[in-house]
Amino acid sequence: MTESIFSSTEAALERDPRTAPFGIFTGGSFVLDSARVFMWFDSIPELAEFLLEEQPKAYEYEEEDAATYRAAMTPIVEQLKAEGFSETLRNELNKVAKLAYVVDWWGHFDEIVQAKTEFAQDIVSGFLDAEAPRAIQPDEMDDFLEYLLTCGC
């Protein structure tokens, strides 16, 4: 992995989702690769650009495969920029990326903090060690952010 790819990926891993609230939960698509990480971005266009340009570098696509990936991914990221997050669009992304990586979730950090979706409820339940998830309280936020760094590993 080159220095610029590492820097871009590392930055997305280390950002505070309270200030960079647009995220993905992602990892390799190989059946035995169960490790997942949250990556955070300042905006949907920044996240979209990362998916289009950095992911094929991070997963070391051959030049021809990277060109095919970008051609198939371009309409997806353009729709993402225009319309925002949707499960249908995420599924389309995963069809294109399936040989290298998968995006298990994408959305806004508040969705997770408020336990608004099934995915978010699973994350919050794991943090709270409770079956009935609830919103993360302000006094729990620092510990929750630490949890998000390792919950997919």
PDB file of C-alpha atoms in Angstrom, residues 122-127 142-152:
ATOM      1  CA  ASP A 122     -26.645  -4.328  16.888  1.00  0.00           C
ATOM      2  CA  ILE A 123     -23.680  -1.981  17.322  1.00  0.00           C
ATOM      3  CA  VAL A 124     -25.240  -0.174  20.298  1.00  0.00           C
ATOM      4  CA  SER A 125     -26.339  -3.465  21.890  1.00  0.00           C
ATOM      5  CA  GLY A 126     -22.774  -4.726  21.671  1.00  0.00           C
ATOM      6  CA  PHE A 127     -21.489  -1.593  23.338  1.00  0.00           C
ATOM      7  CA  ASP A 142     -16.070   8.812  24.592  1.00  0.00           C
ATOM      8  CA  ASP A 143     -16.308   5.142  25.533  1.00  0.00           C
ATOM      9  CA  PHE A 144     -18.618   4.499  22.578  1.00  0.00           C
ATOM     10  CA  LEU A 145     -16.130   6.074  20.171  1.00  0.00           C
ATOM     11  CA  GLU A 146     -13.396   3.804  21.574  1.00  0.00           C
ATOM     12  CA  TYR A 147     -15.721   0.826  21.081  1.00  0.00           C
ATOM     13  CA  LEU A 148     -16.292   1.745  17.427  1.00  0.00           C
ATOM     14  CA  LEU A 149     -12.549   1.485  16.785  1.00  0.00           C
ATOM     15  CA  THR A 150     -12.517  -2.228  17.624  1.00  0.00           C
ATOM     16  CA  CYS A 151     -16.079  -3.570  17.361  1.00  0.00           C
ATOM     17  CA  GLY A 152     -15.555  -5.038  13.885  1.00  0.00           C
TER      18      GLY A 152
END
